[in-house]
Every structure is written in C-alpha cells, then in structure tokens.
CSV table of C-alpha atoms and ligand atoms in Angstrom, one decimal:
chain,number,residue,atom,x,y,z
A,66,UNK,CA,136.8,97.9,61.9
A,67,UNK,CA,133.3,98.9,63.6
A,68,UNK,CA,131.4,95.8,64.9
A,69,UNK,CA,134.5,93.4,64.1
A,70,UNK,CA,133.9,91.0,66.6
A,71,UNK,CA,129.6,90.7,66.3
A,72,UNK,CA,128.5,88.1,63.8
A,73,UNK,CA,126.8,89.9,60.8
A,74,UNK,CA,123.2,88.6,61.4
A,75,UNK,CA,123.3,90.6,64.9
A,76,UNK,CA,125.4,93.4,64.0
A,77,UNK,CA,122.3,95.7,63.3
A,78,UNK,CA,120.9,94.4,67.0
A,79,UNK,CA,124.4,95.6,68.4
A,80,UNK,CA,124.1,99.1,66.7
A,81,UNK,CA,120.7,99.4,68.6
A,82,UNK,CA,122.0,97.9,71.5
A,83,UNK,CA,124.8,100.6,71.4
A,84,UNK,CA,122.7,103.5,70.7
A,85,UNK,CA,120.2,102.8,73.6
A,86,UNK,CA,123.1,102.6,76.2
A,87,UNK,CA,124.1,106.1,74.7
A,88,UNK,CA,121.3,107.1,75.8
A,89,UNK,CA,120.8,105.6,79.0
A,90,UNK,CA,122.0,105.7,82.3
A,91,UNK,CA,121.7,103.3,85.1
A,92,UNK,CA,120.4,99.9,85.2
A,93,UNK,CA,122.4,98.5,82.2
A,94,UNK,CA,121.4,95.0,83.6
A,95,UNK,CA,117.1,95.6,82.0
A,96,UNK,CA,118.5,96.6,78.2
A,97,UNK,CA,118.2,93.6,75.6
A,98,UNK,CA,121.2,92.8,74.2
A,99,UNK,CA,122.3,90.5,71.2
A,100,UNK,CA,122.9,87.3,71.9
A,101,UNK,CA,126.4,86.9,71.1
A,102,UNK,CA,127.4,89.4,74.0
A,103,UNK,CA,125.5,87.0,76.6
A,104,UNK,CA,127.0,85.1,79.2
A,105,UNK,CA,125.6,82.4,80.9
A,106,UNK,CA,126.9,83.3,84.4
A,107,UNK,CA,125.0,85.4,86.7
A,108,UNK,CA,126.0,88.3,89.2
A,109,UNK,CA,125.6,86.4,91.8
A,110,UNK,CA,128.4,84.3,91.2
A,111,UNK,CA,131.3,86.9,91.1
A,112,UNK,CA,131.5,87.8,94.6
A,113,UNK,CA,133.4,84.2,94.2
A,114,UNK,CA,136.1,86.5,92.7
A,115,UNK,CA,137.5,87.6,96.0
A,116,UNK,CA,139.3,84.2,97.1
A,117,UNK,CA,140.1,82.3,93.8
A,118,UNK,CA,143.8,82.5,95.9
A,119,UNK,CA,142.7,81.6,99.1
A,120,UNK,CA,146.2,81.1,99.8
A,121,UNK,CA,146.6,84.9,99.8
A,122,UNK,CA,143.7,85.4,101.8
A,123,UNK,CA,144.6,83.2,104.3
A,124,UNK,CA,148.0,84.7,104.7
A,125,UNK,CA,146.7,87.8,105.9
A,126,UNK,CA,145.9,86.1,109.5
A,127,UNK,CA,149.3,84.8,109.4
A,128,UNK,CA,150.9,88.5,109.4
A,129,UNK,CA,152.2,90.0,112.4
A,130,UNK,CA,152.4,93.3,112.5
A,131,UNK,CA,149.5,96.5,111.6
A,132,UNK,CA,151.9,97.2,108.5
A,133,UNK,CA,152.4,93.2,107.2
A,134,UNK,CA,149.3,93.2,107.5
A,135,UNK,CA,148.1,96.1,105.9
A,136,UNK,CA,150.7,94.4,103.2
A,137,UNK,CA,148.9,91.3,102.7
A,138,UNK,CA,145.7,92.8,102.2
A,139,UNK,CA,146.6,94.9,99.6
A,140,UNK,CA,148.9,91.8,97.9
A,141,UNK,CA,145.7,89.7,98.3
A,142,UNK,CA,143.4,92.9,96.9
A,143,UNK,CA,145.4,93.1,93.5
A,144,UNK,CA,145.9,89.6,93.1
A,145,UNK,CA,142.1,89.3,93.0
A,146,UNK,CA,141.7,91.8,90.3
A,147,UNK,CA,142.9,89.7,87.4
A,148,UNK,CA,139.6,87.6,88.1
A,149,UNK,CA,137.2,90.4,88.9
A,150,UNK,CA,137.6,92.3,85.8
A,151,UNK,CA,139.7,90.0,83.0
A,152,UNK,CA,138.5,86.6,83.3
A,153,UNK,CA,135.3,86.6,81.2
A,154,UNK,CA,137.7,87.6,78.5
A,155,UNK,CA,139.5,84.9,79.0
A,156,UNK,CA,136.7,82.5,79.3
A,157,UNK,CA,134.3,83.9,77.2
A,158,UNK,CA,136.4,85.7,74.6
A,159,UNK,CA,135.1,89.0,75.2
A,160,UNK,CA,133.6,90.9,78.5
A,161,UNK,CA,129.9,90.0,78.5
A,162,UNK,CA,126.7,90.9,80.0
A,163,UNK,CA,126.1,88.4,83.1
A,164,UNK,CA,122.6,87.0,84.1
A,165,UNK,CA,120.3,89.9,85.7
A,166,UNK,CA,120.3,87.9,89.1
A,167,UNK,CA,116.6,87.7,90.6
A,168,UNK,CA,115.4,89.1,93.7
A,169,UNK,CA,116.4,85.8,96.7
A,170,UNK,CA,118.9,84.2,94.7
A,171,UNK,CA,121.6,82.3,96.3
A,172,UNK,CA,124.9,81.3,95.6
A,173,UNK,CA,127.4,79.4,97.8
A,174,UNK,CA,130.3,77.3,97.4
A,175,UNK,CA,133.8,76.6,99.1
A,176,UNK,CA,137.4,76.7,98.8
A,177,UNK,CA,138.6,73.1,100.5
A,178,UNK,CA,141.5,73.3,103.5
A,179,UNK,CA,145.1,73.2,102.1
A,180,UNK,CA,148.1,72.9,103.5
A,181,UNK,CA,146.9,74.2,107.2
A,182,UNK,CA,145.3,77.5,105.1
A,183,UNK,CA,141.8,76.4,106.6
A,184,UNK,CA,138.4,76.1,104.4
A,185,UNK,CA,137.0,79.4,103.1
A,186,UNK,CA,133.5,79.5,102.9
A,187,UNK,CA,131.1,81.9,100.3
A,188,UNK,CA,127.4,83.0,101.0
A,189,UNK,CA,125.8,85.4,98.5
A,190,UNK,CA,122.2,86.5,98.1
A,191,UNK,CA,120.9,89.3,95.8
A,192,UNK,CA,119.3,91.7,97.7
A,193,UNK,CA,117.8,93.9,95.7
A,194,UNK,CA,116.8,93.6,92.1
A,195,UNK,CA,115.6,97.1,91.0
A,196,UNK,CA,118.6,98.1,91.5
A,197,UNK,CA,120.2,95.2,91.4
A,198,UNK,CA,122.3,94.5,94.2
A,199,UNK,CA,124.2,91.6,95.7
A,200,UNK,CA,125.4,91.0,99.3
A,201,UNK,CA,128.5,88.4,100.2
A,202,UNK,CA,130.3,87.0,103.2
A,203,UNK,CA,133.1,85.2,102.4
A,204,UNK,CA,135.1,83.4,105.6
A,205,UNK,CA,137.8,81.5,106.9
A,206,UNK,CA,137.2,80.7,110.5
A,207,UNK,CA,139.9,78.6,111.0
A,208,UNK,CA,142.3,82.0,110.2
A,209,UNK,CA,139.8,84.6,111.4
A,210,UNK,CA,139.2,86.2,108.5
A,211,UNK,CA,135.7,87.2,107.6
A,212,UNK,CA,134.6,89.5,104.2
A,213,UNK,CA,131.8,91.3,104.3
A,214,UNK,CA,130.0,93.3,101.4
A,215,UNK,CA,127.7,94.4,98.8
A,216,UNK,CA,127.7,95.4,95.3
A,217,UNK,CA,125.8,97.7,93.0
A,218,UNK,CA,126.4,99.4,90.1
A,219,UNK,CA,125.8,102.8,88.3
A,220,UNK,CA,126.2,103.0,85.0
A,221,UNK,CA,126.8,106.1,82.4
A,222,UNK,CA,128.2,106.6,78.7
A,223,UNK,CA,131.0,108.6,77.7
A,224,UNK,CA,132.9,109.0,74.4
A,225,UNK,CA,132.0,105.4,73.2
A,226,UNK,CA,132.8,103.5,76.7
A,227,UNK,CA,130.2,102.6,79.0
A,228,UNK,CA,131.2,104.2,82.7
A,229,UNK,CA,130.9,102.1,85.2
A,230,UNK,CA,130.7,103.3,89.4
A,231,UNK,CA,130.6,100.4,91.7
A,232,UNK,CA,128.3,101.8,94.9
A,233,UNK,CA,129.1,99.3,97.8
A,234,UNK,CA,132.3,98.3,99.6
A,235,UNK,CA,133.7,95.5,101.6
A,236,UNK,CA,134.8,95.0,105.5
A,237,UNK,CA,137.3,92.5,106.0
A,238,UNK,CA,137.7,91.7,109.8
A,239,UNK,CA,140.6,89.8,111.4
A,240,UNK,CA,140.9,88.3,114.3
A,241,UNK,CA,144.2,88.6,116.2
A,242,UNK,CA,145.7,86.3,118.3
A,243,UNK,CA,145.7,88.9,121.6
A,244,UNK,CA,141.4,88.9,121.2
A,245,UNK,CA,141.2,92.2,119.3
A,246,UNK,CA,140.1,92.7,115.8
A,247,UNK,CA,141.6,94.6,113.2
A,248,UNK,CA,139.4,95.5,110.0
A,249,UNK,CA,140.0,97.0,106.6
A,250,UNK,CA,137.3,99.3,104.4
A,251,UNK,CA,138.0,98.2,100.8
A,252,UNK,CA,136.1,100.5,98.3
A,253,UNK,CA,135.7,99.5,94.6
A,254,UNK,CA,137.6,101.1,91.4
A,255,UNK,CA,136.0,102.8,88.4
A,256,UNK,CA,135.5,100.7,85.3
A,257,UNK,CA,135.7,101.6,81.8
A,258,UNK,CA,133.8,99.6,79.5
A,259,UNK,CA,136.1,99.4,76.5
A,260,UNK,CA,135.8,97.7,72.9
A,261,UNK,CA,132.3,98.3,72.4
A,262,UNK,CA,132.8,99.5,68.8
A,263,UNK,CA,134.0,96.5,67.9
A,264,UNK,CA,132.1,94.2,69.5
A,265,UNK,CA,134.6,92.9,72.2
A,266,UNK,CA,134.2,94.4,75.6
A,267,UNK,CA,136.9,94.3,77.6
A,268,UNK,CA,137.8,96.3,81.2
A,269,UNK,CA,139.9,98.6,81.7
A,270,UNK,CA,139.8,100.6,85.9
A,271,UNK,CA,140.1,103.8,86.5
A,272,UNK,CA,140.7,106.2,89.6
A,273,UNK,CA,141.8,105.2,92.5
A,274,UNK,CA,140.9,102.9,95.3
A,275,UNK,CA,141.6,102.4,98.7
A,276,UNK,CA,141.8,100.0,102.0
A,277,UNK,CA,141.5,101.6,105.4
A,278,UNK,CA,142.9,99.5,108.1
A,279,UNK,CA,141.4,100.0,111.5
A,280,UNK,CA,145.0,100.5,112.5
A,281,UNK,CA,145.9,103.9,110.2
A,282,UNK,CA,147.6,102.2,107.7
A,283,UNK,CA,146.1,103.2,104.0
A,284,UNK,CA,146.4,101.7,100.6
A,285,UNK,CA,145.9,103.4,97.7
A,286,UNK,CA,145.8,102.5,94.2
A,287,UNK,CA,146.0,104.2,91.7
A,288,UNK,CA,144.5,103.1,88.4
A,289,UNK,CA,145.8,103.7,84.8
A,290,UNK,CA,145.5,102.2,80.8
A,291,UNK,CA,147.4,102.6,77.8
A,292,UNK,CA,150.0,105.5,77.5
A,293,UNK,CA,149.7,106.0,81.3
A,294,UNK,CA,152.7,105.5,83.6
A,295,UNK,CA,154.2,102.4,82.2
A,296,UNK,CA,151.8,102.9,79.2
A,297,UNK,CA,150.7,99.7,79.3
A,298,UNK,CA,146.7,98.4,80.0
A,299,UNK,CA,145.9,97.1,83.8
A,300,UNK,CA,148.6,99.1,85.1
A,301,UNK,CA,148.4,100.3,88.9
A,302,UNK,CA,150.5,101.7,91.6
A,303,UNK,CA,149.6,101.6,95.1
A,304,UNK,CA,151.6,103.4,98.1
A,305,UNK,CA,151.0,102.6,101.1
A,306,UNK,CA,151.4,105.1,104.2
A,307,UNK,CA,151.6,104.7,108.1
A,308,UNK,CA,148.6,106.2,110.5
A,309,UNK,CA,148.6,109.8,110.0
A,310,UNK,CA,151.5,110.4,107.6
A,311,UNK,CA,151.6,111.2,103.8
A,312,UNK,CA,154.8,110.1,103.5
A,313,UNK,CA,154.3,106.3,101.9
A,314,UNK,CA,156.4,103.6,103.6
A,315,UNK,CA,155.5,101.5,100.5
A,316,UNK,CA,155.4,101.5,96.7
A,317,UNK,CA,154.3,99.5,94.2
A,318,UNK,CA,153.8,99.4,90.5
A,319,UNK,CA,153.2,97.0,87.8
A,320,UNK,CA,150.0,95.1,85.8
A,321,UNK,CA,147.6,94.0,87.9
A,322,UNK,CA,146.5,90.9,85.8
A,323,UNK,CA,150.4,89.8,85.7
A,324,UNK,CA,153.2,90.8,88.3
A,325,UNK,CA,153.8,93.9,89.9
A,326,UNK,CA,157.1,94.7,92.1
A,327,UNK,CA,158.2,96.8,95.1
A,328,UNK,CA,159.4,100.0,94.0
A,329,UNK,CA,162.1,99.8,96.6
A,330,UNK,CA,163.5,96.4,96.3
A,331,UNK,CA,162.7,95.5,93.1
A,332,UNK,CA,161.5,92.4,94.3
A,333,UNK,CA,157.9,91.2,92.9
A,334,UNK,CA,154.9,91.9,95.1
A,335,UNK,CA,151.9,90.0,92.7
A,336,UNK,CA,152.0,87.4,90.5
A,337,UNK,CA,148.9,86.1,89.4
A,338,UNK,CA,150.4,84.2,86.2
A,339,UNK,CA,149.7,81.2,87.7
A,340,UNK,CA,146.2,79.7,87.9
A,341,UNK,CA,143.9,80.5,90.0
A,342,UNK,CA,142.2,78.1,92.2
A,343,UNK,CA,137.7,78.5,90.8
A,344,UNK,CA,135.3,77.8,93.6
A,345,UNK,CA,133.9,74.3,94.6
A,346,UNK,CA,130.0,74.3,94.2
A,347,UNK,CA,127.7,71.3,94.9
A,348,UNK,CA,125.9,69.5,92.3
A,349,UNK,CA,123.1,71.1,90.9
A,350,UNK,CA,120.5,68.6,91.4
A,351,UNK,CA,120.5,69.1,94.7
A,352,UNK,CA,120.2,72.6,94.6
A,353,UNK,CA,117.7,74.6,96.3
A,354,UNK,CA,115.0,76.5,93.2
A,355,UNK,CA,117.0,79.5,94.2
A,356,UNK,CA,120.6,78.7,94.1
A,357,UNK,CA,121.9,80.5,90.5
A,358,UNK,CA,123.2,77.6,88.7
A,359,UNK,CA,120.0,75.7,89.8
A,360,UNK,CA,117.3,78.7,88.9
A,361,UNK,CA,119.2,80.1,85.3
A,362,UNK,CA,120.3,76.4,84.3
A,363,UNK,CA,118.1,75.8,81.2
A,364,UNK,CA,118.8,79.8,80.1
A,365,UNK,CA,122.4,79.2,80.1
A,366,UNK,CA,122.4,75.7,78.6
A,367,UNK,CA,120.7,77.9,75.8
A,368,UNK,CA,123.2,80.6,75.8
A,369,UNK,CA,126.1,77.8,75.7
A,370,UNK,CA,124.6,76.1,72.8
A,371,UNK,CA,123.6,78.6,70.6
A,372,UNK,CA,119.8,78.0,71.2
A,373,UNK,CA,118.5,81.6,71.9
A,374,UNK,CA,115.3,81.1,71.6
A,375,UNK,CA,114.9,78.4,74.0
A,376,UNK,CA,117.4,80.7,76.3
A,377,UNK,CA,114.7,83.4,75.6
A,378,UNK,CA,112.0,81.4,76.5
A,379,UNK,CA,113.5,79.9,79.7
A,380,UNK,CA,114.1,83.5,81.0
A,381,UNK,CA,110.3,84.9,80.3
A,382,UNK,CA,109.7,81.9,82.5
A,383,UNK,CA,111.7,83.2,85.6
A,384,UNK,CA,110.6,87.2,85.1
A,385,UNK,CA,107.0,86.0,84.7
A,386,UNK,CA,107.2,83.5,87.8
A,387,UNK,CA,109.0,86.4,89.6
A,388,UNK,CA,106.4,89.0,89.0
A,389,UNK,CA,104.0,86.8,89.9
A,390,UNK,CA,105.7,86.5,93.3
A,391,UNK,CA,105.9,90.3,93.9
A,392,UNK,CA,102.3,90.2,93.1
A,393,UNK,CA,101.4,87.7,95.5
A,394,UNK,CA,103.2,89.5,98.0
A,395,UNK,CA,101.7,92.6,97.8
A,396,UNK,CA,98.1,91.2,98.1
A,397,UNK,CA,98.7,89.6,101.3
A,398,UNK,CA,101.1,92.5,102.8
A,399,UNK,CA,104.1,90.4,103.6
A,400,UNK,CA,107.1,91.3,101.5
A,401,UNK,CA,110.0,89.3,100.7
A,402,UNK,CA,112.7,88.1,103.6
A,403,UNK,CA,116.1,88.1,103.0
A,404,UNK,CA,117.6,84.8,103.7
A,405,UNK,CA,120.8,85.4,105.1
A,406,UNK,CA,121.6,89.2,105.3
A,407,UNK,CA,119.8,92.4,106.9
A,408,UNK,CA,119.3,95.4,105.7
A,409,UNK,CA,121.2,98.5,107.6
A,410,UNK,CA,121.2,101.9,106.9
A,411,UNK,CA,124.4,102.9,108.4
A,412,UNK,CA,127.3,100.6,110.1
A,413,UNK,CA,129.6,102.3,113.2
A,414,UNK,CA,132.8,100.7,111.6
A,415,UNK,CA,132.2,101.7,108.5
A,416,UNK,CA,131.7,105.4,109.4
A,417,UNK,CA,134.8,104.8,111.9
A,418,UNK,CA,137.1,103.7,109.1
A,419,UNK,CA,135.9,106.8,106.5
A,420,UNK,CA,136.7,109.2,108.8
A,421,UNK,CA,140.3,108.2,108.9
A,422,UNK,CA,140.2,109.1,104.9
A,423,UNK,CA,138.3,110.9,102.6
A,424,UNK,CA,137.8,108.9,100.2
A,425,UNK,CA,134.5,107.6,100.3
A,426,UNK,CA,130.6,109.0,101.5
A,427,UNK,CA,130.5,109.5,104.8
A,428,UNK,CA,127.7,107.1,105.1
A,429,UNK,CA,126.6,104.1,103.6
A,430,UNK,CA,123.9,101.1,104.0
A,431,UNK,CA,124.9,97.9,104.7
A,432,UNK,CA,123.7,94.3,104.4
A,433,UNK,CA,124.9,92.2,108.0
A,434,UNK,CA,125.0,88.5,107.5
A,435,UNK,CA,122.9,86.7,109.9
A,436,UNK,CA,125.0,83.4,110.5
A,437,UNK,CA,122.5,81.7,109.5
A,438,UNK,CA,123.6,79.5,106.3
A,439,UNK,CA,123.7,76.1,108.0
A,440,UNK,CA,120.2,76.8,108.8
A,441,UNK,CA,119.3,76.0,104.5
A,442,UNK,CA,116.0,77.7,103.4
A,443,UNK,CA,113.9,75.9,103.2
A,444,UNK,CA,110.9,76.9,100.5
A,445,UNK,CA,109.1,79.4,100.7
A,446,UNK,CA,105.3,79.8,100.3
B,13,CLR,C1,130.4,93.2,89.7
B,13,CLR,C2,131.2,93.1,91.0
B,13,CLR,C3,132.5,92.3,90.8
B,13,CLR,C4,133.3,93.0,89.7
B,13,CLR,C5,132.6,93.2,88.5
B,13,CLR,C6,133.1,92.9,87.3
B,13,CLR,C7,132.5,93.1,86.0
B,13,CLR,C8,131.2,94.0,86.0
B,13,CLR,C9,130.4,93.7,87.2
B,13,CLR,C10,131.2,93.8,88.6
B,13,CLR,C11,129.1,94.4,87.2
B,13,CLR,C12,128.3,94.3,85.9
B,13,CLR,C13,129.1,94.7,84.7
B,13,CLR,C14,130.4,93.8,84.7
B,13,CLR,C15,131.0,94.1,83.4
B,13,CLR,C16,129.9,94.2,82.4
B,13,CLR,C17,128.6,94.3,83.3
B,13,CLR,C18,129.4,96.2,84.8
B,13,CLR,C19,131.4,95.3,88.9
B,13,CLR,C20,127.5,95.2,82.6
B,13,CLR,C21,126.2,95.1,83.4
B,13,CLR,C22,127.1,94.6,81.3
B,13,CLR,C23,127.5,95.6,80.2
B,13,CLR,C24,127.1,95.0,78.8
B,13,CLR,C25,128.3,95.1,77.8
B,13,CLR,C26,129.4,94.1,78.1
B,13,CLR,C27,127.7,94.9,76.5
B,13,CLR,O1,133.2,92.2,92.0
C-alpha cells in the first residue's frame, strides 16, 4: 500500500517530498524532508563503516602473498558492506536521510587493540559542503595499514528509486615487511534507493565495483537484487584474477549482508552474522564545537524524541551560524582551512592503479591527510 510506512499526519509532506526528488537531481542532502524519514546521525560518521571488523582489517597485513592479500581485502571489502548500506534499517527501521554535515566538521574515534590486531584509528572532516563531501583516514600503524578516501554523492530519479553514484574512492596502503608498499584502489558501488513508495527506504547496489592492487591482482564485484543470480536481495559475486589475465583464479558468490562462499570449495568466504564491533568515541562534553556529535547534539536529541520543532529550531541555529561564518570570511579574504586534509587535484597512485583497469576516470581529486590529528584544533577565530 502507497505510503504504508509514513504516519498519516506527514504522508501529504512525503508525497511532496517524493515529487520534488522526481524532479531533482543532485544534492538530495538541501531537500526538506518529513520528519519521520530523519535520522539523527550525520555523514560524517559513516566513514566509521569501514572497520566495524577491525579484525578483518587487520588481517590483511598478516597475509603473505600479492594474491592472500588481494583475498583479504576483498573478504574485509564485503564484510563491510552489511554496515555501509543495511544498518540504518536495522537501527532505525528504515534507510533515512543522515544530518547534512557542515562545512569543518569533525569526527574521530577508535577501535581499541585486541588480541595483538593493534588499535585502529578514524579521522574524518567534511570538506566540502556545496557539494557535500567528506574525507577519511582510517589506520592501523601497528599492522601498516592505512585508508585513505573521500566521499560524494550524485544523485538522480528513475522509475520510483532514487539513483545514487558515489564520486570518490579509497587507497588502502600496506606496508610489507621487506620495506615496500603494496596499495589497493577501492571504487564505490551504485545504490538504488528502494521503498520509497511506501515509506521505508531501504538499499539495494548495483553495478559493479572494483579493487586494484598495486600488484595486478583485480577484484570485481558484481552487484545484483531480487530475481538476479541467486534471486535473492544483496546478492554479489566477485572473481578475482591474477596481473594481466582474464582468466579468474577466484570466485565468489553469496549475500553480502550474510555469508557468501567460494565457488570452488564450497567453503564460506564472509560471514557478517555475527555482530559487529561500533566505533569507540569520546565523551561529548569534551568535544571540540565542531566534532558531529558535539555540533548536531540538541538537533538529534530532537529527532530522537519526537520534538521536531525544537530539532528544527536547533538546525536554523547551525545554517545561520554557518552562513554567518562564510560571510565573515569573505569580508576579510581568508577562506576556510581544512583541518586535517589537503586538497589535490590529481594523485600519481591513483592514476597508476586506473591504468591497470578501466574501470574508473582516468583522473580524480584527492584529499591527502596531513598527520596532523594529535595536533587538536584548536578554535578558530
Ligand atoms: C555515504 C558513504 C558511505 C555509504 C553510504 C551509505 C548510505 C548513503 C550514503 C553513503 C550517502 C547519502 C545517502 C545514503 C542513503 C540515503 C542518503 C545516499 C553513500 C540520501 C542523501 C538521503 C535520501 C533520502 C531518502 C532516504 C528519503 O560509505
């Protein structure tokens, strides 16, 4: 039944809210939306997403050949998806639009040591809001493993489902034991933005994805719903091939947010059935103004208890408080500074990795973290 899932005094809101994304293409993140379909969480906090099983991360260093490795990235890649695009279902009840992060905002947390799998660490800073965009570096220095990437989004409609292409990618870089470095270009998937009908978003990817390792080896998955290959939702199947060849050494196949197997063995490859480990984040008191949980804090108390309006208010706050920065800024000439990441326009390991695939523009900007989290911003004028 249309609208199913909205409450009945917003379902005329959600109709409007559906015909202007018809019509729209873009920056989804500016349209008002109904308040049922708000979450309290903003963008900044889902490059967290990529090491909710730091075990997995951490196991890539431990790999010891081009091909394990090229394995454990790909077993870490898909165990990561469950959380990227299912868990606001899960938490929430239905997919939901984030927080529109502003311009500076910070997020960091942790993921604590563990049976010798060393700490991973998280930096993220938006970098742009119009478009919004959000940079990351997530690392484990006691393994060698270092993420790197940004995130942006373009958005389209198409036969009821909201189209989503993620512009941005990662680097992972590892550190092996001999003094080299291996690294891996992870591009994003295509998302489908299903359910809107009635009122419960949910995810569904499409199109294929790939990781480029430095050493030839390629990944890549395959996306595909309902009535696809195994006909079931979140299915995927990923083959892996050796430098220069077609001909995969490895397949898999299965549901990404449950277990997948080795097309081979018949043994399982992911299993993300068991629960995840969320990131550790300070207390929010001693937060700096522009740490996420610290800056939205009264907006998504609102949000979580059903006071809108106060959630409404508490946001005009923040856009008015930011415009008034931009202003500020533009009278005495000295635009914003990142805090931890620079701006590039093109990165030599990126455009070395895309050559060995075509899979992805030739060229594409990049935001290098500066090292520099230790150092805490301190307030700025
Ligand atoms: C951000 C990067 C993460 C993976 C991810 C998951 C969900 C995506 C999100 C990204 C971007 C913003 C997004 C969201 C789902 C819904 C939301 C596309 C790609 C849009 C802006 C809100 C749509 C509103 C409807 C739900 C009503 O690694």
């Amino acid at each position: 039944v249309a609208g199913e899932a909205v409450p009945s005094s917003q379902k005329s809101s959600w109709a409007s809210f559906l015909k202007s994304i018809a019509s729209f293409s873009g920056d989804l993140s500016s349209l008002t939306a109904p308040p049922f379909i708000l979450s309290p969480i903003s963008l900044t906090e889902f490059p967290a997403y990529w090491c909710e099983r730091p075990g997995l991360f951490a196991a890539i260093a431990d790999a010891k050949t081009e091909q394990d490795r090229s394995i454990a990235v790909l077993k870490w890649f898909i165990s990561t998806l469950k959380g990227q695009y299912t868990s606001r279902n899960e938490k929430l009840g239905s997919e939901k639009k984030p927080l529109n992060p502003v311009l500076g905002e910070l997020f960091y947390g942790h993921w604590p040591d563990q049976d010798g799998r060393g700490q991973t660490n998280l930096v993220v800073e938006q970098v742009s809001h119009h478009p919004p965009i959000t940079a990351y570096y997530i690392c484990n220095p006691t393994k060698g493993l270092a993420l790197q990437g940004h995130s942006a989004q373009k958005t389209s409609f198409s036969s009821g489902s909201i189209v989503v292409k993620q512009i941005g990618h990662a680097i992972l870089t590892v550190d092996l034991d001999d003094g080299n470095t291996e690294q891996f270009l992870i591009t994003l998937p295509r998302l489908r933005i299903d359910g809107l009908w009635y009122g419960s978003p949910y995810i569904e990817l499409t199109e294929t994805s790939y990781i480029q390792s430095s050493s030839g080896w390629l990944s890549s998955i395959e996306y595909k719903g309902k009535g696809y290959f195994s006909g079931r939702s979140h299915s995927y199947k990923a083959l892996l091939t050796p430098p220069g060849s077609s001909n995969p050494a490895k397949k898999y196949e299965g549901l990404w947010h449950e277990v997948s197997k080795d097309l081979d063995t018949d043994e399982v490859f992911t299993d993300v059935t068991s629960p995840k480990e969320e990131v550790t984040v300070g207390p929010v008191d001693v937060m700096h103004d522009f740490e996420s949980r610290k800056l939205w804090k009264h907006v998504a108390r609102g949000i979580r208890e059903g006071d809108y309006e106060a959630a409404s208010r508490e946001k005009s706050k923040i856009e008015n408080e930011q415009r008034q920065r931009r202003r500020d800024e533009q009278t005495a000439g000295t635009p914003w500074q990142q805090w931890h990441f620079e701006h590039v326009e093109s990165d030599p390991v990126y455009e070395r990795l895309v050559k060995l695939f075509n899979g992805a523009p030739p060229t594409e900007d990049t935001y290098v973290y500066q090292h520099n989290h230790s150092a805490t911003p301190s307030i700025k004028p």
